[in-house]
């Protein structure tokens, strides 16, 4: 899921998009002979990206004889509007949506999406095992992971070189680098948490590197408590970083776009965020950028791994066979290469990057991600693994830690309470 700051259109424009998602022969019509599909996706920030996608899908339309009507909704509307549409039978046939228990898992348990277990066998869709697990519920596979994301730390290699700093290989190295960067009047870490979700990513990467993938799984399963010393320490780290002047002034007043601008302009030397930023870095940064896992207390740490939006089929799709053929196209090697080169997204399977037309940074991210997906240790993006109520508690708690309104211990206690209610 791309939790980037979306450019929300005016209400009238949003209403038009909503209407576009609901017009035409609805999925509830039951017309199995229909040769048209409605495909709903999150509204891209760049209108050119949508145009390019529609032109790419036109190739599928020509070869399959299936018409695909693409419509969009802002992410802020998509989650609630989509569930309403699916429950009424007026939703899209195919839609791009997040994986994890609090996203696709909710739809699967409610019977709103099609079981794709047999389709996986029929079309031989190959994805990383961990990615397939994220769309599997009660032993059945319901979605096709669309993109793999990692969350880590981007850093400006020029600033580091000018200051004689090496790539941080531990939390102590990171603090040493931050001190040197702050001393020359630059912001060490471009952290903004105005929207709230950014704080969830900050906690995810810090905690994942500290306790590893197994430790994160223990938290989600209830074997480890959310008020454990490790969770408290991960929360305290960001309070300490803020107090030390490693973050922008009043980070809870800094939105995501502002934080990325600080990094692109060279005002900040590092930015902790996800691999989805690579395309914008290639377009906006005039310096070489490195990308590493957020450092652990005693070592280099691990990447936090997650899945972005991928295609699902509505349980009331008008032509499920046509919808499966469209998913087969979206899962194809051809489409995977197209998304890498044009959208800078990473398919959740191994790819040969040798002849891809991509930047060195994206090539590195592709290779690093492949290693993670093929069995290396990786952390978890918390917000796709937990309930909405837990997420709100986490978002509010991270902001409270950064503003000093609550201690790390107090926030950890609220996380424990929220987890017990899931």
GROMACS .gro file of C-alpha atoms in nm:
model
  422
    1UNK     CA    1   0.000   0.000   0.000
    2UNK     CA    2   0.137   0.339  -0.090
    3UNK     CA    3   0.078   0.557   0.212
    4UNK     CA    4   0.225   0.857   0.038
    5UNK     CA    5   0.059   1.195   0.073
    6UNK     CA    6  -0.213   1.200  -0.189
    7UNK     CA    7  -0.319   1.508  -0.378
    8UNK     CA    8  -0.692   1.492  -0.311
    9UNK     CA    9  -0.910   1.655  -0.581
   10UNK     CA   10  -1.204   1.880  -0.518
   11UNK     CA   11  -1.526   1.725  -0.392
   12UNK     CA   12  -1.689   1.752  -0.733
   13UNK     CA   13  -1.400   1.568  -0.898
   14UNK     CA   14  -1.412   1.297  -0.634
   15UNK     CA   15  -1.782   1.259  -0.694
   16UNK     CA   16  -1.717   1.214  -1.066
   17UNK     CA   17  -1.462   0.944  -0.992
   18UNK     CA   18  -1.707   0.768  -0.765
   19UNK     CA   19  -1.971   0.783  -1.035
   20UNK     CA   20  -1.725   0.642  -1.286
   21UNK     CA   21  -1.665   0.349  -1.057
   22UNK     CA   22  -2.037   0.272  -1.043
   23UNK     CA   23  -2.154   0.324  -1.400
   24UNK     CA   24  -2.201   0.073  -1.678
   25UNK     CA   25  -2.323  -0.288  -1.650
   26UNK     CA   26  -2.273  -0.357  -1.280
   27UNK     CA   27  -2.107  -0.671  -1.148
   28UNK     CA   28  -2.435  -0.766  -0.985
   29UNK     CA   29  -2.596  -0.812  -1.327
   30UNK     CA   30  -2.479  -1.172  -1.338
   31UNK     CA   31  -2.416  -1.151  -1.714
   32UNK     CA   32  -2.160  -1.428  -1.760
   33UNK     CA   33  -2.131  -1.344  -2.130
   34UNK     CA   34  -2.006  -0.994  -2.057
   35UNK     CA   35  -1.680  -0.912  -2.230
   36UNK     CA   36  -1.616  -0.602  -2.023
   37UNK     CA   37  -1.463  -0.555  -1.681
   38UNK     CA   38  -1.457  -0.266  -1.439
   39UNK     CA   39  -1.116  -0.219  -1.279
   40UNK     CA   40  -1.085   0.014  -0.980
   41UNK     CA   41  -0.747   0.142  -0.859
   42UNK     CA   42  -0.612   0.402  -0.622
   43UNK     CA   43  -0.588   0.743  -0.786
   44UNK     CA   44  -0.226   0.800  -0.896
   45UNK     CA   45  -0.060   1.128  -0.803
   46UNK     CA   46   0.057   1.166  -1.162
   47UNK     CA   47  -0.214   1.175  -1.431
   48UNK     CA   48   0.043   1.054  -1.684
   49UNK     CA   49   0.080   0.732  -1.485
   50UNK     CA   50  -0.290   0.659  -1.529
   51UNK     CA   51  -0.272   0.731  -1.901
   52UNK     CA   52   0.028   0.500  -1.937
   53UNK     CA   53  -0.152   0.223  -1.749
   54UNK     CA   54  -0.459   0.252  -1.970
   55UNK     CA   55  -0.242   0.231  -2.282
   56UNK     CA   56  -0.067  -0.075  -2.140
   57UNK     CA   57  -0.399  -0.244  -2.059
   58UNK     CA   58  -0.508  -0.174  -2.418
   59UNK     CA   59  -0.259  -0.442  -2.524
   60UNK     CA   60  -0.450  -0.693  -2.313
   61UNK     CA   61  -0.782  -0.574  -2.457
   62UNK     CA   62  -0.661  -0.625  -2.814
   63UNK     CA   63  -0.533  -0.978  -2.757
   64UNK     CA   64  -0.813  -1.099  -2.527
   65UNK     CA   65  -1.120  -0.927  -2.670
   66UNK     CA   66  -1.206  -0.815  -2.316
   67UNK     CA   67  -1.276  -0.447  -2.254
   68UNK     CA   68  -1.138  -0.304  -1.929
   69UNK     CA   69  -1.285   0.018  -1.790
   70UNK     CA   70  -1.035   0.173  -1.548
   71UNK     CA   71  -1.164   0.402  -1.274
   72UNK     CA   72  -0.993   0.556  -0.975
   73UNK     CA   73  -1.063   0.675  -0.623
   74UNK     CA   74  -0.836   0.861  -0.380
   75UNK     CA   75  -0.694   0.632  -0.116
   76UNK     CA   76  -0.870   0.834   0.154
   77UNK     CA   77  -1.205   0.727   0.001
   78UNK     CA   78  -1.118   0.389  -0.141
   79UNK     CA   79  -1.126   0.182   0.175
   80UNK     CA   80  -1.476   0.280   0.286
   81UNK     CA   81  -1.633   0.330  -0.058
   82UNK     CA   82  -1.507  -0.004  -0.190
   83UNK     CA   83  -1.658  -0.207   0.095
   84UNK     CA   84  -1.991  -0.029   0.049
   85UNK     CA   85  -1.990  -0.100  -0.325
   86UNK     CA   86  -1.896  -0.466  -0.283
   87UNK     CA   87  -2.163  -0.526  -0.020
   88UNK     CA   88  -2.428  -0.370  -0.244
   89UNK     CA   89  -2.319  -0.567  -0.551
   90UNK     CA   90  -2.243  -0.248  -0.744
   91UNK     CA   91  -1.867  -0.259  -0.712
   92UNK     CA   92  -1.589  -0.322  -0.962
   93UNK     CA   93  -1.518  -0.665  -1.108
   94UNK     CA   94  -1.147  -0.635  -1.031
   95UNK     CA   95  -0.984  -0.390  -0.795
   96UNK     CA   96  -0.641  -0.311  -0.657
   97UNK     CA   97  -0.633  -0.328  -0.278
   98UNK     CA   98  -0.398  -0.394   0.009
   99UNK     CA   99  -0.317  -0.734   0.154
  100UNK     CA  100  -0.295  -0.825   0.519
  101UNK     CA  101  -0.567  -0.901   0.776
  102UNK     CA  102  -0.696  -0.545   0.805
  103UNK     CA  103  -0.733  -0.497   0.429
  104UNK     CA  104  -0.797  -0.791   0.196
  105UNK     CA  105  -0.847  -1.019   0.496
  106UNK     CA  106  -1.156  -0.824   0.598
  107UNK     CA  107  -1.305  -0.865   0.250
  108UNK     CA  108  -1.225  -1.237   0.238
  109UNK     CA  109  -1.387  -1.307   0.573
  110UNK     CA  110  -1.696  -1.114   0.465
  111UNK     CA  111  -1.727  -1.322   0.146
  112UNK     CA  112  -1.678  -1.019  -0.077
  113UNK     CA  113  -1.390  -1.153  -0.290
  114UNK     CA  114  -1.343  -1.460  -0.504
  115UNK     CA  115  -1.142  -1.764  -0.391
  116UNK     CA  116  -0.845  -1.786  -0.631
  117UNK     CA  117  -0.695  -2.111  -0.505
  118UNK     CA  118  -0.781  -2.303  -0.823
  119UNK     CA  119  -0.684  -2.009  -1.043
  120UNK     CA  120  -0.332  -2.021  -0.896
  121UNK     CA  121  -0.307  -2.384  -1.007
  122UNK     CA  122  -0.465  -2.320  -1.347
  123UNK     CA  123  -0.242  -2.027  -1.440
  124UNK     CA  124   0.064  -2.130  -1.238
  125UNK     CA  125   0.104  -1.789  -1.076
  126UNK     CA  126   0.439  -1.773  -0.902
  127UNK     CA  127   0.499  -1.531  -0.616
  128UNK     CA  128   0.724  -1.535  -0.312
  129UNK     CA  129   0.587  -1.768  -0.046
  130UNK     CA  130   0.559  -1.496   0.216
  131UNK     CA  131   0.366  -1.277  -0.030
  132UNK     CA  132   0.120  -1.556  -0.103
  133UNK     CA  133   0.069  -1.609   0.269
  134UNK     CA  134  -0.040  -1.245   0.304
  135UNK     CA  135  -0.339  -1.310   0.074
  136UNK     CA  136  -0.425  -1.653   0.218
  137UNK     CA  137  -0.703  -1.686   0.473
  138UNK     CA  138  -0.838  -2.008   0.623
  139UNK     CA  139  -0.629  -2.208   0.375
  140UNK     CA  140  -0.767  -2.034   0.065
  141UNK     CA  141  -0.587  -1.783  -0.159
  142UNK     CA  142  -0.794  -1.476  -0.240
  143UNK     CA  143  -0.563  -1.218  -0.398
  144UNK     CA  144  -0.260  -1.177  -0.621
  145UNK     CA  145   0.011  -0.963  -0.460
  146UNK     CA  146   0.073  -0.672  -0.692
  147UNK     CA  147   0.391  -0.516  -0.561
  148UNK     CA  148   0.652  -0.575  -0.296
  149UNK     CA  149   0.771  -0.290  -0.080
  150UNK     CA  150   1.047  -0.247   0.173
  151UNK     CA  151   1.087   0.022   0.434
  152UNK     CA  152   1.433   0.141   0.523
  153UNK     CA  153   1.667   0.439   0.525
  154UNK     CA  154   1.768   0.644   0.220
  155UNK     CA  155   2.079   0.858   0.260
  156UNK     CA  156   2.256   1.127   0.059
  157UNK     CA  157   2.593   0.979  -0.038
  158UNK     CA  158   2.741   1.319  -0.122
  159UNK     CA  159   2.670   1.461   0.222
  160UNK     CA  160   2.811   1.150   0.384
  161UNK     CA  161   3.123   1.164   0.167
  162UNK     CA  162   3.177   1.536   0.229
  163UNK     CA  163   3.164   1.473   0.604
  164UNK     CA  164   3.383   1.163   0.585
  165UNK     CA  165   3.098   0.941   0.705
  166UNK     CA  166   3.058   0.576   0.618
  167UNK     CA  167   2.728   0.398   0.561
  168UNK     CA  168   2.574   0.337   0.907
  169UNK     CA  169   2.608  -0.028   1.010
  170UNK     CA  170   2.457  -0.002   1.357
  171UNK     CA  171   2.243   0.228   1.564
  172UNK     CA  172   2.561   0.375   1.717
  173UNK     CA  173   2.688   0.455   1.366
  174UNK     CA  174   2.358   0.621   1.282
  175UNK     CA  175   2.374   0.841   1.591
  176UNK     CA  176   2.735   0.934   1.516
  177UNK     CA  177   2.639   1.032   1.163
  178UNK     CA  178   2.340   1.230   1.285
  179UNK     CA  179   2.560   1.427   1.525
  180UNK     CA  180   2.803   1.518   1.246
  181UNK     CA  181   2.522   1.618   1.010
  182UNK     CA  182   2.348   1.831   1.272
  183UNK     CA  183   2.678   2.005   1.349
  184UNK     CA  184   2.696   2.145   0.995
  185UNK     CA  185   2.343   2.284   1.009
  186UNK     CA  186   2.159   2.014   0.817
  187UNK     CA  187   1.869   1.800   0.939
  188UNK     CA  188   1.992   1.443   0.990
  189UNK     CA  189   1.657   1.268   0.932
  190UNK     CA  190   1.372   1.410   0.724
  191UNK     CA  191   1.089   1.279   0.941
  192UNK     CA  192   0.736   1.410   0.911
  193UNK     CA  193   0.442   1.264   1.102
  194UNK     CA  194   0.160   1.509   1.039
  195UNK     CA  195  -0.065   1.251   0.871
  196UNK     CA  196  -0.001   0.990   1.139
  197UNK     CA  197   0.069   0.685   0.921
  198UNK     CA  198   0.435   0.783   0.892
  199UNK     CA  199   0.478   0.711   1.263
  200UNK     CA  200   0.356   0.358   1.204
  201UNK     CA  201   0.635   0.309   0.952
  202UNK     CA  202   0.891   0.458   1.190
  203UNK     CA  203   0.793   0.212   1.463
  204UNK     CA  204   0.777  -0.077   1.215
  205UNK     CA  205   1.131  -0.033   1.085
  206UNK     CA  206   1.289   0.038   1.423
  207UNK     CA  207   1.117  -0.251   1.596
  208UNK     CA  208   1.171  -0.496   1.308
  209UNK     CA  209   1.546  -0.433   1.304
  210UNK     CA  210   1.564  -0.468   1.682
  211UNK     CA  211   1.374  -0.798   1.723
  212UNK     CA  212   1.375  -0.952   1.374
  213UNK     CA  213   1.096  -1.114   1.179
  214UNK     CA  214   1.035  -1.383   1.439
  215UNK     CA  215   1.002  -1.120   1.709
  216UNK     CA  216   0.746  -0.929   1.504
  217UNK     CA  217   0.546  -1.247   1.444
  218UNK     CA  218   0.551  -1.309   1.819
  219UNK     CA  219   0.394  -0.966   1.873
  220UNK     CA  220   0.119  -1.030   1.621
  221UNK     CA  221   0.042  -1.375   1.760
  222UNK     CA  222   0.032  -1.256   2.119
  223UNK     CA  223   0.335  -1.454   2.230
  224UNK     CA  224   0.518  -1.125   2.297
  225UNK     CA  225   0.348  -0.830   2.465
  226UNK     CA  226   0.322  -0.487   2.307
  227UNK     CA  227   0.441  -0.332   2.633
  228UNK     CA  228   0.763  -0.535   2.626
  229UNK     CA  229   1.097  -0.357   2.679
  230UNK     CA  230   1.178  -0.390   2.308
  231UNK     CA  231   0.863  -0.205   2.202
  232UNK     CA  232   0.921   0.062   2.464
  233UNK     CA  233   1.281   0.106   2.346
  234UNK     CA  234   1.170   0.142   1.982
  235UNK     CA  235   0.924   0.415   2.081
  236UNK     CA  236   1.181   0.585   2.303
  237UNK     CA  237   1.434   0.594   2.021
  238UNK     CA  238   1.222   0.842   1.825
  239UNK     CA  239   1.159   1.054   2.133
  240UNK     CA  240   1.535   1.063   2.191
  241UNK     CA  241   1.609   1.144   1.826
  242UNK     CA  242   1.364   1.432   1.837
  243UNK     CA  243   1.506   1.567   2.162
  244UNK     CA  244   1.860   1.542   2.022
  245UNK     CA  245   1.767   1.756   1.720
  246UNK     CA  246   1.800   1.477   1.464
  247UNK     CA  247   1.450   1.543   1.325
  248UNK     CA  248   1.289   1.854   1.179
  249UNK     CA  249   1.146   2.100   1.429
  250UNK     CA  250   0.796   1.985   1.539
  251UNK     CA  251   0.789   1.671   1.319
  252UNK     CA  252   0.418   1.617   1.383
  253UNK     CA  253   0.357   1.941   1.192
  254UNK     CA  254   0.563   1.823   0.893
  255UNK     CA  255   0.372   1.635   0.622
  256UNK     CA  256   0.516   1.363   0.402
  257UNK     CA  257   0.560   1.581   0.093
  258UNK     CA  258   0.756   1.835   0.296
  259UNK     CA  259   0.981   1.566   0.439
  260UNK     CA  260   1.063   1.431   0.093
  261UNK     CA  261   1.129   1.785  -0.034
  262UNK     CA  262   1.378   1.834   0.249
  263UNK     CA  263   1.566   1.526   0.132
  264UNK     CA  264   1.554   1.611  -0.239
  265UNK     CA  265   1.682   1.965  -0.174
  266UNK     CA  266   1.976   1.843   0.037
  267UNK     CA  267   1.849   2.013   0.353
  268UNK     CA  268   1.819   1.671   0.514
  269UNK     CA  269   2.075   1.395   0.477
  270UNK     CA  270   1.852   1.091   0.534
  271UNK     CA  271   1.488   0.992   0.508
  272UNK     CA  272   1.333   0.680   0.662
  273UNK     CA  273   1.056   0.563   0.428
  274UNK     CA  274   0.963   0.300   0.172
  275UNK     CA  275   1.101   0.175  -0.158
  276UNK     CA  276   0.811   0.346  -0.337
  277UNK     CA  277   1.011   0.669  -0.313
  278UNK     CA  278   1.274   0.545  -0.560
  279UNK     CA  279   1.097   0.686  -0.865
  280UNK     CA  280   1.069   1.030  -0.708
  281UNK     CA  281   1.433   1.016  -0.601
  282UNK     CA  282   1.536   0.939  -0.958
  283UNK     CA  283   1.331   1.235  -1.079
  284UNK     CA  284   1.420   1.489  -0.812
  285UNK     CA  285   1.755   1.416  -0.649
  286UNK     CA  286   2.072   1.545  -0.822
  287UNK     CA  287   2.296   1.336  -0.593
  288UNK     CA  288   2.365   0.966  -0.550
  289UNK     CA  289   2.144   0.794  -0.296
  290UNK     CA  290   2.204   0.484  -0.087
  291UNK     CA  291   1.933   0.263   0.065
  292UNK     CA  292   1.986   0.044   0.371
  293UNK     CA  293   1.778  -0.123   0.641
  294UNK     CA  294   1.719   0.090   0.948
  295UNK     CA  295   2.017  -0.001   1.169
  296UNK     CA  296   1.971  -0.231   1.467
  297UNK     CA  297   2.120  -0.174   1.813
  298UNK     CA  298   2.398  -0.424   1.743
  299UNK     CA  299   2.416  -0.447   1.366
  300UNK     CA  300   2.292  -0.341   1.024
  301UNK     CA  301   1.927  -0.434   1.083
  302UNK     CA  302   1.676  -0.582   0.838
  303UNK     CA  303   1.439  -0.433   0.585
  304UNK     CA  304   1.078  -0.409   0.682
  305UNK     CA  305   0.889  -0.599   0.412
  306UNK     CA  306   0.537  -0.542   0.296
  307UNK     CA  307   0.300  -0.570   0.006
  308UNK     CA  308   0.138  -0.284  -0.175
  309UNK     CA  309  -0.194  -0.301  -0.356
  310UNK     CA  310  -0.265  -0.603  -0.573
  311UNK     CA  311  -0.563  -0.727  -0.776
  312UNK     CA  312  -0.866  -0.899  -0.624
  313UNK     CA  313  -1.182  -1.024  -0.794
  314UNK     CA  314  -1.521  -0.932  -0.654
  315UNK     CA  315  -1.736  -1.226  -0.546
  316UNK     CA  316  -2.011  -1.084  -0.769
  317UNK     CA  317  -1.794  -1.016  -1.076
  318UNK     CA  318  -1.999  -1.028  -1.397
  319UNK     CA  319  -1.754  -1.260  -1.575
  320UNK     CA  320  -1.516  -1.437  -1.341
  321UNK     CA  321  -1.336  -1.618  -1.625
  322UNK     CA  322  -1.258  -1.287  -1.794
  323UNK     CA  323  -1.153  -1.143  -1.459
  324UNK     CA  324  -0.912  -1.432  -1.403
  325UNK     CA  325  -0.763  -1.379  -1.749
  326UNK     CA  326  -0.707  -1.015  -1.661
  327UNK     CA  327  -0.535  -1.117  -1.337
  328UNK     CA  328  -0.316  -1.354  -1.539
  329UNK     CA  329  -0.211  -1.056  -1.750
  330UNK     CA  330  -0.138  -0.850  -1.436
  331UNK     CA  331   0.071  -1.140  -1.302
  332UNK     CA  332   0.265  -1.190  -1.626
  333UNK     CA  333   0.636  -1.131  -1.673
  334UNK     CA  334   0.551  -0.873  -1.938
  335UNK     CA  335   0.339  -0.670  -1.698
  336UNK     CA  336   0.595  -0.709  -1.421
  337UNK     CA  337   0.869  -0.562  -1.637
  338UNK     CA  338   0.639  -0.282  -1.747
  339UNK     CA  339   0.556  -0.184  -1.388
  340UNK     CA  340   0.924  -0.181  -1.292
  341UNK     CA  341   1.028   0.040  -1.582
  342UNK     CA  342   0.726   0.271  -1.584
  343UNK     CA  343   0.589   0.282  -1.231
  344UNK     CA  344   0.901   0.183  -1.036
  345UNK     CA  345   0.706  -0.083  -0.848
  346UNK     CA  346   0.853  -0.420  -0.756
  347UNK     CA  347   0.674  -0.745  -0.844
  348UNK     CA  348   0.667  -0.998  -0.557
  349UNK     CA  349   0.880  -1.255  -0.739
  350UNK     CA  350   1.231  -1.289  -0.875
  351UNK     CA  351   1.312  -1.094  -1.187
  352UNK     CA  352   1.612  -1.071  -1.415
  353UNK     CA  353   1.722  -0.710  -1.376
  354UNK     CA  354   2.019  -0.727  -1.614
  355UNK     CA  355   1.842  -0.577  -1.916
  356UNK     CA  356   1.583  -0.364  -1.739
  357UNK     CA  357   1.590   0.006  -1.818
  358UNK     CA  358   1.611   0.124  -1.456
  359UNK     CA  359   1.835   0.342  -1.242
  360UNK     CA  360   2.118   0.191  -1.033
  361UNK     CA  361   1.917   0.268  -0.717
  362UNK     CA  362   1.609   0.085  -0.840
  363UNK     CA  363   1.825  -0.205  -0.958
  364UNK     CA  364   1.973  -0.230  -0.608
  365UNK     CA  365   1.628  -0.218  -0.449
  366UNK     CA  366   1.505  -0.491  -0.685
  367UNK     CA  367   1.796  -0.717  -0.595
  368UNK     CA  368   1.772  -0.647  -0.221
  369UNK     CA  369   1.399  -0.708  -0.227
  370UNK     CA  370   1.441  -1.035  -0.416
  371UNK     CA  371   1.676  -1.158  -0.144
  372UNK     CA  372   1.425  -1.062   0.123
  373UNK     CA  373   1.135  -1.224  -0.062
  374UNK     CA  374   1.323  -1.544  -0.137
  375UNK     CA  375   1.377  -1.628   0.229
  376UNK     CA  376   1.592  -1.370   0.400
  377UNK     CA  377   1.489  -1.225   0.734
  378UNK     CA  378   1.258  -0.929   0.702
  379UNK     CA  379   1.042  -0.724   0.930
  380UNK     CA  380   0.677  -0.635   0.907
  381UNK     CA  381   0.486  -0.319   0.831
  382UNK     CA  382   0.263  -0.316   1.137
  383UNK     CA  383  -0.035  -0.130   0.997
  384UNK     CA  384  -0.135  -0.399   0.745
  385UNK     CA  385  -0.118  -0.674   1.007
  386UNK     CA  386  -0.345  -0.527   1.273
  387UNK     CA  387  -0.692  -0.378   1.318
  388UNK     CA  388  -0.797  -0.022   1.241
  389UNK     CA  389  -0.835   0.040   1.614
  390UNK     CA  390  -0.479  -0.070   1.681
  391UNK     CA  391  -0.350   0.148   1.401
  392UNK     CA  392  -0.524   0.456   1.536
  393UNK     CA  393  -0.373   0.384   1.877
  394UNK     CA  394  -0.029   0.344   1.720
  395UNK     CA  395  -0.056   0.659   1.508
  396UNK     CA  396  -0.177   0.867   1.803
  397UNK     CA  397   0.084   0.712   2.029
  398UNK     CA  398   0.377   0.790   1.800
  399UNK     CA  399   0.263   1.150   1.772
  400UNK     CA  400   0.228   1.168   2.151
  401UNK     CA  401   0.583   1.038   2.193
  402UNK     CA  402   0.719   1.294   1.947
  403UNK     CA  403   0.538   1.582   2.114
  404UNK     CA  404   0.622   1.465   2.465
  405UNK     CA  405   0.257   1.429   2.562
  406UNK     CA  406   0.309   1.065   2.658
  407UNK     CA  407   0.609   0.857   2.758
  408UNK     CA  408   0.720   0.553   2.562
  409UNK     CA  409   0.601   0.333   2.848
  410UNK     CA  410   0.256   0.490   2.844
  411UNK     CA  411   0.219   0.444   2.469
  412UNK     CA  412   0.339   0.083   2.488
  413UNK     CA  413   0.069   0.019   2.748
  414UNK     CA  414  -0.198   0.157   2.515
  415UNK     CA  415  -0.068  -0.067   2.236
  416UNK     CA  416  -0.100  -0.369   2.464
  417UNK     CA  417  -0.460  -0.278   2.545
  418UNK     CA  418  -0.543  -0.225   2.176
  419UNK     CA  419  -0.388  -0.559   2.081
  420UNK     CA  420  -0.594  -0.740   2.344
  421UNK     CA  421  -0.913  -0.602   2.184
  422UNK     CA  422  -0.835  -0.733   1.836
   0.00000   0.00000   0.00000
